[in-house]
């Protein structure tokens, strides 16, 4: 096959040619969006060449494959990362320069695919980048939502949600794979047939939805591998099984069929919170079934009907329980479609499916009403019941008592609900947590009884982030500085970043590091000025809390502390402190009342400070509108202090914490999730740790003796700040607007905000003093970058491969 060249001159020609052919424009009258399309499709041509070659090779490969199923992939923009991974950045940049195009401006034209809420979805995207870069054969599988996570606007100090129509102008990166279109069936009833003395189960009077796959290439860094992210779109089928409908069923089925495309219409905006909506269950089954049908088809193409080989040749990894129906679906396909018996099918599933848990919050654990499952997926429900029957029988045997209370806690179906996490634990060959602490909590608490039953199934693999996007891509200044100090070995082997440690003591290096940080702050404040009309002073220390808005993440701790600082400044004319800008980035789930209240409070604090010339000398609070991957790429390189304040035991890992650290921000955090491991890496002198430890939190919950009122009574600064929530200080025009926050903190405080406040406030005092000591602060910052290599998702993926997948 002839290969096209992608040197600088060819790139220029390609862009000009595409503008002419597709837009009828010359470069000088093309819009930035047209230029983006021409540029992106040039990069796509280059990737396609590699993709075709890779797939050709892969087709004949007998190696084990990974299917990574996730209801979210929060990929962020692709253009810059693709060029980076193709190692063509210099060619493209020079070509653009010679054409007189502003490369940075053009990159911003790409609509961001917001196909995820937060940590879980972003992790899946980092994993794809690392899988490809380590040349592991993998396919990411998800839903092609027509509307991604809502865009956030702030109006009258409150969040307003705007639909995210990211496909409006087309998506350069996707290719439909029509040869793999398949059907997913819902509803109907199960009939049995006797065939050669065996009972077969057949679904009747169901309605079907067509699943259409769109593939996005994922090019590995500096290698030949191009993996695939497969996104399934739902559309209605034209024909229907008119077997034996009575007229009511027929009308209903027709109606459902017509509504098929709703399934892939929109991403649910709930993060770490479960709601038992039927459409959501339809979504989960939709992409899971389509993926398994494809995986089995591909297996048969490669190995025929030797199904016992499945565990050797593929792994189905489920990213949390959302694709957990992969378990009964694979059994269904093996039994009803391929004719295997229960024991064989069950053996295969139990050696093929691996499960990662991402949360221990009880409100996030996925459970479905049995009625809903039975009506929507009758055959799947039957299989679930049979799995449950067998699991419970084994447990009764094991405990030598059929009524042991542990059995109900471990059952797949109990009290009218299907418990997805129990299904996944019972039927997977591997269950892992996402940080060491979280892995321990799974063993000791969440899945304790299952752990006792099969301890070897459980492991902990600490999350990671791709250092390509989160350092090389988003922080070019720091990347160049690091290369000038220690060379570029860390690009392939990020743990080599440790070679930076001696440079802590090199004053010139520290100053260069500070200069990069300052430039990033300027760049961030320019972006802010152009997006939101806010002027951020880059001479202020930049303190950032950016993550979903959640009570357990305790943005309130930060907000109350700012109020206390405000009062110190206002009450004492001689008070002085290191000037600080507090930036918050956070979306609240549209239906999460408390989260929206907290968001309102933060904005109110920002306005309060803006009104006071005295407070403004030392404080600024900015609420960054529409926090998303591309906003993070500007914000994180500029940050100096990283706020990771979750109640210990609640944040499974956190990954934002790693991104900030890698970019030289110092962490202010609790001993929670991966913060524990960040502390281990940098040492206690290079991190600010405060608050209760996870075990103390657990025992406080158990005892039930916590009284926030006592703390309110004994801490006058805190008391004043709390009172200001309701006395008109924060909300002059509507003093009662935030009263629920006040009441919740005083009379319940389920996340121990007041309890940890004193310790937080003390740690913040230390930050204040340390930042004045420039040398000390910069040493801490350099140490953080230097010790961040272990948090590269390349390390994470290697660990998954060694402990769980065994690919290649
Ligand atoms: C489940 C069922 C029905 C409806 C919604 C859900 C649902 C949706 C999203 C449940 C959970 C989530 C998201 C969880 C999540 O993002 N967890 C985060 O995962 C990160 C990657 O492992 C961790 O770093 C974070 O600590 C964890 O909060």
mmCIF file of N, CA, C and O and ligand atoms in Angstrom, residues 71-72 117-121 123 270-275 280 284 320-322 357-359 364-366 368 434 463 552-553 650-655, ligand 1:
data_model
loop_
_atom_site.group_PDB
_atom_site.id
_atom_site.type_symbol
_atom_site.label_atom_id
_atom_site.label_comp_id
_atom_site.label_asym_id
_atom_site.label_seq_id
_atom_site.Cartn_x
_atom_site.Cartn_y
_atom_site.Cartn_z
ATOM 1 N N UNK A 71 -19.303 2.854 31.130
ATOM 2 C CA UNK A 71 -20.439 3.663 30.712
ATOM 3 C C UNK A 71 -19.982 5.106 30.434
ATOM 4 O O UNK A 71 -20.722 5.901 29.878
ATOM 5 N N UNK A 72 -18.721 5.405 30.800
ATOM 6 C CA UNK A 72 -18.179 6.737 30.551
ATOM 7 C C UNK A 72 -16.735 6.650 30.048
ATOM 8 O O UNK A 72 -15.951 5.841 30.554
ATOM 9 N N UNK A 117 -18.712 11.921 33.651
ATOM 10 C CA UNK A 117 -19.006 12.840 34.740
ATOM 11 C C UNK A 117 -17.755 13.338 35.434
ATOM 12 O O UNK A 117 -17.635 14.513 35.744
ATOM 13 N N UNK A 118 -16.862 12.405 35.725
ATOM 14 C CA UNK A 118 -15.701 12.777 36.532
ATOM 15 C C UNK A 118 -14.668 11.678 36.534
ATOM 16 O O UNK A 118 -14.322 11.137 35.472
ATOM 17 N N UNK A 119 -14.235 11.306 37.730
ATOM 18 C CA UNK A 119 -13.083 10.412 37.906
ATOM 19 C C UNK A 119 -13.157 9.100 37.142
ATOM 20 O O UNK A 119 -12.201 8.709 36.472
ATOM 21 N N UNK A 120 -14.294 8.438 37.250
ATOM 22 C CA UNK A 120 -14.416 7.115 36.642
ATOM 23 C C UNK A 120 -14.247 7.182 35.116
ATOM 24 O O UNK A 120 -13.563 6.360 34.508
ATOM 25 N N UNK A 121 -14.868 8.185 34.512
ATOM 26 C CA UNK A 121 -14.794 8.328 33.061
ATOM 27 C C UNK A 121 -13.427 8.801 32.603
ATOM 28 O O UNK A 121 -12.915 8.353 31.571
ATOM 29 N N UNK A 123 -10.621 8.259 34.160
ATOM 30 C CA UNK A 123 -9.699 7.139 34.342
ATOM 31 C C UNK A 123 -9.733 6.219 33.117
ATOM 32 O O UNK A 123 -8.699 5.789 32.611
ATOM 33 N N UNK A 270 -25.390 12.126 36.967
ATOM 34 C CA UNK A 270 -25.134 11.805 38.370
ATOM 35 C C UNK A 270 -23.758 11.182 38.526
ATOM 36 O O UNK A 270 -23.415 10.227 37.843
ATOM 37 N N UNK A 271 -23.010 11.718 39.434
ATOM 38 C CA UNK A 271 -21.685 11.219 39.727
ATOM 39 C C UNK A 271 -21.719 10.658 41.148
ATOM 40 O O UNK A 271 -22.149 11.338 42.070
ATOM 41 N N UNK A 272 -21.291 9.411 41.280
ATOM 42 C CA UNK A 272 -21.291 8.812 42.609
ATOM 43 C C UNK A 272 -22.666 8.846 43.255
ATOM 44 O O UNK A 272 -22.785 9.083 44.459
ATOM 45 N N UNK A 273 -23.675 8.667 42.447
ATOM 46 C CA UNK A 273 -25.017 8.603 43.002
ATOM 47 C C UNK A 273 -25.887 7.760 42.083
ATOM 48 O O UNK A 273 -25.899 7.944 40.879
ATOM 49 N N UNK A 274 -26.614 6.846 42.705
ATOM 50 C CA UNK A 274 -27.414 5.914 41.939
ATOM 51 C C UNK A 274 -28.890 6.324 41.943
ATOM 52 O O UNK A 274 -29.433 6.706 42.965
ATOM 53 N N UNK A 275 -29.516 6.259 40.781
ATOM 54 C CA UNK A 275 -30.967 6.431 40.703
ATOM 55 C C UNK A 275 -31.515 5.313 39.829
ATOM 56 O O UNK A 275 -31.005 5.084 38.736
ATOM 57 N N UNK A 280 -31.854 4.235 32.252
ATOM 58 C CA UNK A 280 -30.453 4.015 32.587
ATOM 59 C C UNK A 280 -30.118 2.522 32.515
ATOM 60 O O UNK A 280 -29.065 2.128 32.013
ATOM 61 N N UNK A 284 -27.330 0.607 30.150
ATOM 62 C CA UNK A 284 -26.288 -0.325 30.593
ATOM 63 C C UNK A 284 -26.345 -1.619 29.782
ATOM 64 O O UNK A 284 -25.328 -2.128 29.318
ATOM 65 N N UNK A 320 -16.476 -0.464 37.143
ATOM 66 C CA UNK A 320 -17.570 -0.426 38.109
ATOM 67 C C UNK A 320 -18.684 -1.391 37.674
ATOM 68 O O UNK A 320 -18.531 -2.124 36.698
ATOM 69 N N UNK A 321 -19.784 -1.384 38.389
ATOM 70 C CA UNK A 321 -20.828 -2.389 38.139
ATOM 71 C C UNK A 321 -21.703 -2.069 36.931
ATOM 72 O O UNK A 321 -22.483 -2.914 36.503
ATOM 73 N N UNK A 322 -21.605 -0.865 36.393
ATOM 74 C CA UNK A 322 -22.550 -0.446 35.338
ATOM 75 C C UNK A 322 -22.603 -1.413 34.153
ATOM 76 O O UNK A 322 -23.676 -1.634 33.601
ATOM 77 N N UNK A 357 -14.022 -1.831 41.462
ATOM 78 C CA UNK A 357 -14.960 -1.022 42.248
ATOM 79 C C UNK A 357 -14.374 0.391 42.389
ATOM 80 O O UNK A 357 -13.185 0.564 42.585
ATOM 81 N N UNK A 358 -15.249 1.406 42.267
ATOM 82 C CA UNK A 358 -14.759 2.795 42.348
ATOM 83 C C UNK A 358 -15.362 3.600 43.479
ATOM 84 O O UNK A 358 -15.113 4.798 43.577
ATOM 85 N N UNK A 359 -16.198 2.977 44.274
ATOM 86 C CA UNK A 359 -16.812 3.784 45.323
ATOM 87 C C UNK A 359 -17.352 2.916 46.445
ATOM 88 O O UNK A 359 -17.817 1.804 46.199
ATOM 89 N N UNK A 364 -24.163 5.216 46.148
ATOM 90 C CA UNK A 364 -23.696 5.040 44.769
ATOM 91 C C UNK A 364 -23.746 3.582 44.320
ATOM 92 O O UNK A 364 -23.501 3.277 43.161
ATOM 93 N N UNK A 365 -24.028 2.666 45.251
ATOM 94 C CA UNK A 365 -24.040 1.252 44.880
ATOM 95 C C UNK A 365 -25.282 0.939 44.045
ATOM 96 O O UNK A 365 -26.410 1.240 44.428
ATOM 97 N N UNK A 366 -25.022 0.310 42.910
ATOM 98 C CA UNK A 366 -26.077 0.119 41.924
ATOM 99 C C UNK A 366 -27.019 -1.032 42.307
ATOM 100 O O UNK A 366 -26.575 -2.158 42.505
ATOM 101 N N UNK A 368 -31.106 -2.555 41.314
ATOM 102 C CA UNK A 368 -32.278 -2.393 40.443
ATOM 103 C C UNK A 368 -33.467 -3.135 41.018
ATOM 104 O O UNK A 368 -33.313 -4.272 41.480
ATOM 105 N N UNK A 434 -9.146 0.898 43.925
ATOM 106 C CA UNK A 434 -8.374 1.823 43.094
ATOM 107 C C UNK A 434 -7.314 2.616 43.852
ATOM 108 O O UNK A 434 -6.691 3.515 43.295
ATOM 109 N N UNK A 463 -4.824 3.948 41.089
ATOM 110 C CA UNK A 463 -5.101 4.668 39.839
ATOM 111 C C UNK A 463 -3.884 5.426 39.333
ATOM 112 O O UNK A 463 -2.899 5.604 40.041
ATOM 113 N N UNK A 552 -19.285 14.875 50.284
ATOM 114 C CA UNK A 552 -18.149 14.145 50.851
ATOM 115 C C UNK A 552 -16.797 14.723 50.426
ATOM 116 O O UNK A 552 -15.791 14.523 51.083
ATOM 117 N N UNK A 553 -16.787 15.468 49.326
ATOM 118 C CA UNK A 553 -15.534 16.084 48.878
ATOM 119 C C UNK A 553 -15.236 17.380 49.647
ATOM 120 O O UNK A 553 -14.174 17.955 49.528
ATOM 121 N N UNK A 650 -13.791 8.040 52.185
ATOM 122 C CA UNK A 650 -14.879 8.248 51.218
ATOM 123 C C UNK A 650 -14.409 8.358 49.768
ATOM 124 O O UNK A 650 -15.128 7.955 48.855
ATOM 125 N N UNK A 651 -13.263 8.934 49.537
ATOM 126 C CA UNK A 651 -12.774 9.098 48.163
ATOM 127 C C UNK A 651 -11.961 7.862 47.814
ATOM 128 O O UNK A 651 -10.882 7.642 48.359
ATOM 129 N N UNK A 652 -12.469 7.068 46.886
ATOM 130 C CA UNK A 652 -11.810 5.792 46.607
ATOM 131 C C UNK A 652 -10.338 5.995 46.256
ATOM 132 O O UNK A 652 -9.460 5.304 46.771
ATOM 133 N N UNK A 653 -10.062 6.934 45.378
ATOM 134 C CA UNK A 653 -8.667 7.229 45.054
ATOM 135 C C UNK A 653 -8.490 8.723 44.853
ATOM 136 O O UNK A 653 -7.713 9.379 45.526
ATOM 137 N N UNK A 654 -9.255 9.276 43.892
ATOM 138 C CA UNK A 654 -8.963 10.613 43.415
ATOM 139 C C UNK A 654 -7.909 10.481 42.334
ATOM 140 O O UNK A 654 -7.038 9.589 42.386
ATOM 141 N N UNK A 655 -8.014 11.287 41.305
ATOM 142 C CA UNK A 655 -6.984 11.308 40.269
ATOM 143 C C UNK A 655 -6.573 12.748 39.981
ATOM 144 O O UNK A 655 -5.455 13.000 39.540
HETATM 145 C C1 LIG B 1 -24.612 3.995 39.065
HETATM 146 C C2 LIG B 1 -25.838 3.448 38.829
HETATM 147 C C3 LIG B 1 -26.892 4.219 38.396
HETATM 148 C C4 LIG B 1 -26.675 5.567 38.201
HETATM 149 C C5 LIG B 1 -25.420 6.122 38.426
HETATM 150 C C6 LIG B 1 -24.380 5.349 38.861
HETATM 151 C C7 LIG B 1 -23.025 5.926 39.051
HETATM 152 C C8 LIG B 1 -22.497 6.843 38.145
HETATM 153 C C9 LIG B 1 -21.217 7.350 38.283
HETATM 154 C C10 LIG B 1 -22.224 5.537 40.099
HETATM 155 C C11 LIG B 1 -20.940 6.051 40.239
HETATM 156 C C12 LIG B 1 -20.413 6.964 39.326
HETATM 157 C C13 LIG B 1 -19.048 7.530 39.392
HETATM 158 C C14 LIG B 1 -18.118 7.135 40.227
HETATM 159 C C15 LIG B 1 -16.786 7.744 40.218
HETATM 160 O O1 LIG B 1 -16.456 8.586 39.406
HETATM 161 N N1 LIG B 1 -15.914 7.305 41.135
HETATM 162 C C16 LIG B 1 -14.573 7.829 41.195
HETATM 163 O O2 LIG B 1 -13.717 6.955 40.477
HETATM 164 C C17 LIG B 1 -12.416 7.479 40.387
HETATM 165 C C18 LIG B 1 -11.610 6.561 39.507
HETATM 166 O O3 LIG B 1 -11.356 5.358 40.155
HETATM 167 C C19 LIG B 1 -11.818 7.627 41.774
HETATM 168 O O4 LIG B 1 -10.559 8.235 41.650
HETATM 169 C C20 LIG B 1 -12.723 8.492 42.657
HETATM 170 O O5 LIG B 1 -12.226 8.510 43.979
HETATM 171 C C21 LIG B 1 -14.126 7.949 42.639
HETATM 172 O O6 LIG B 1 -14.993 8.820 43.348
#
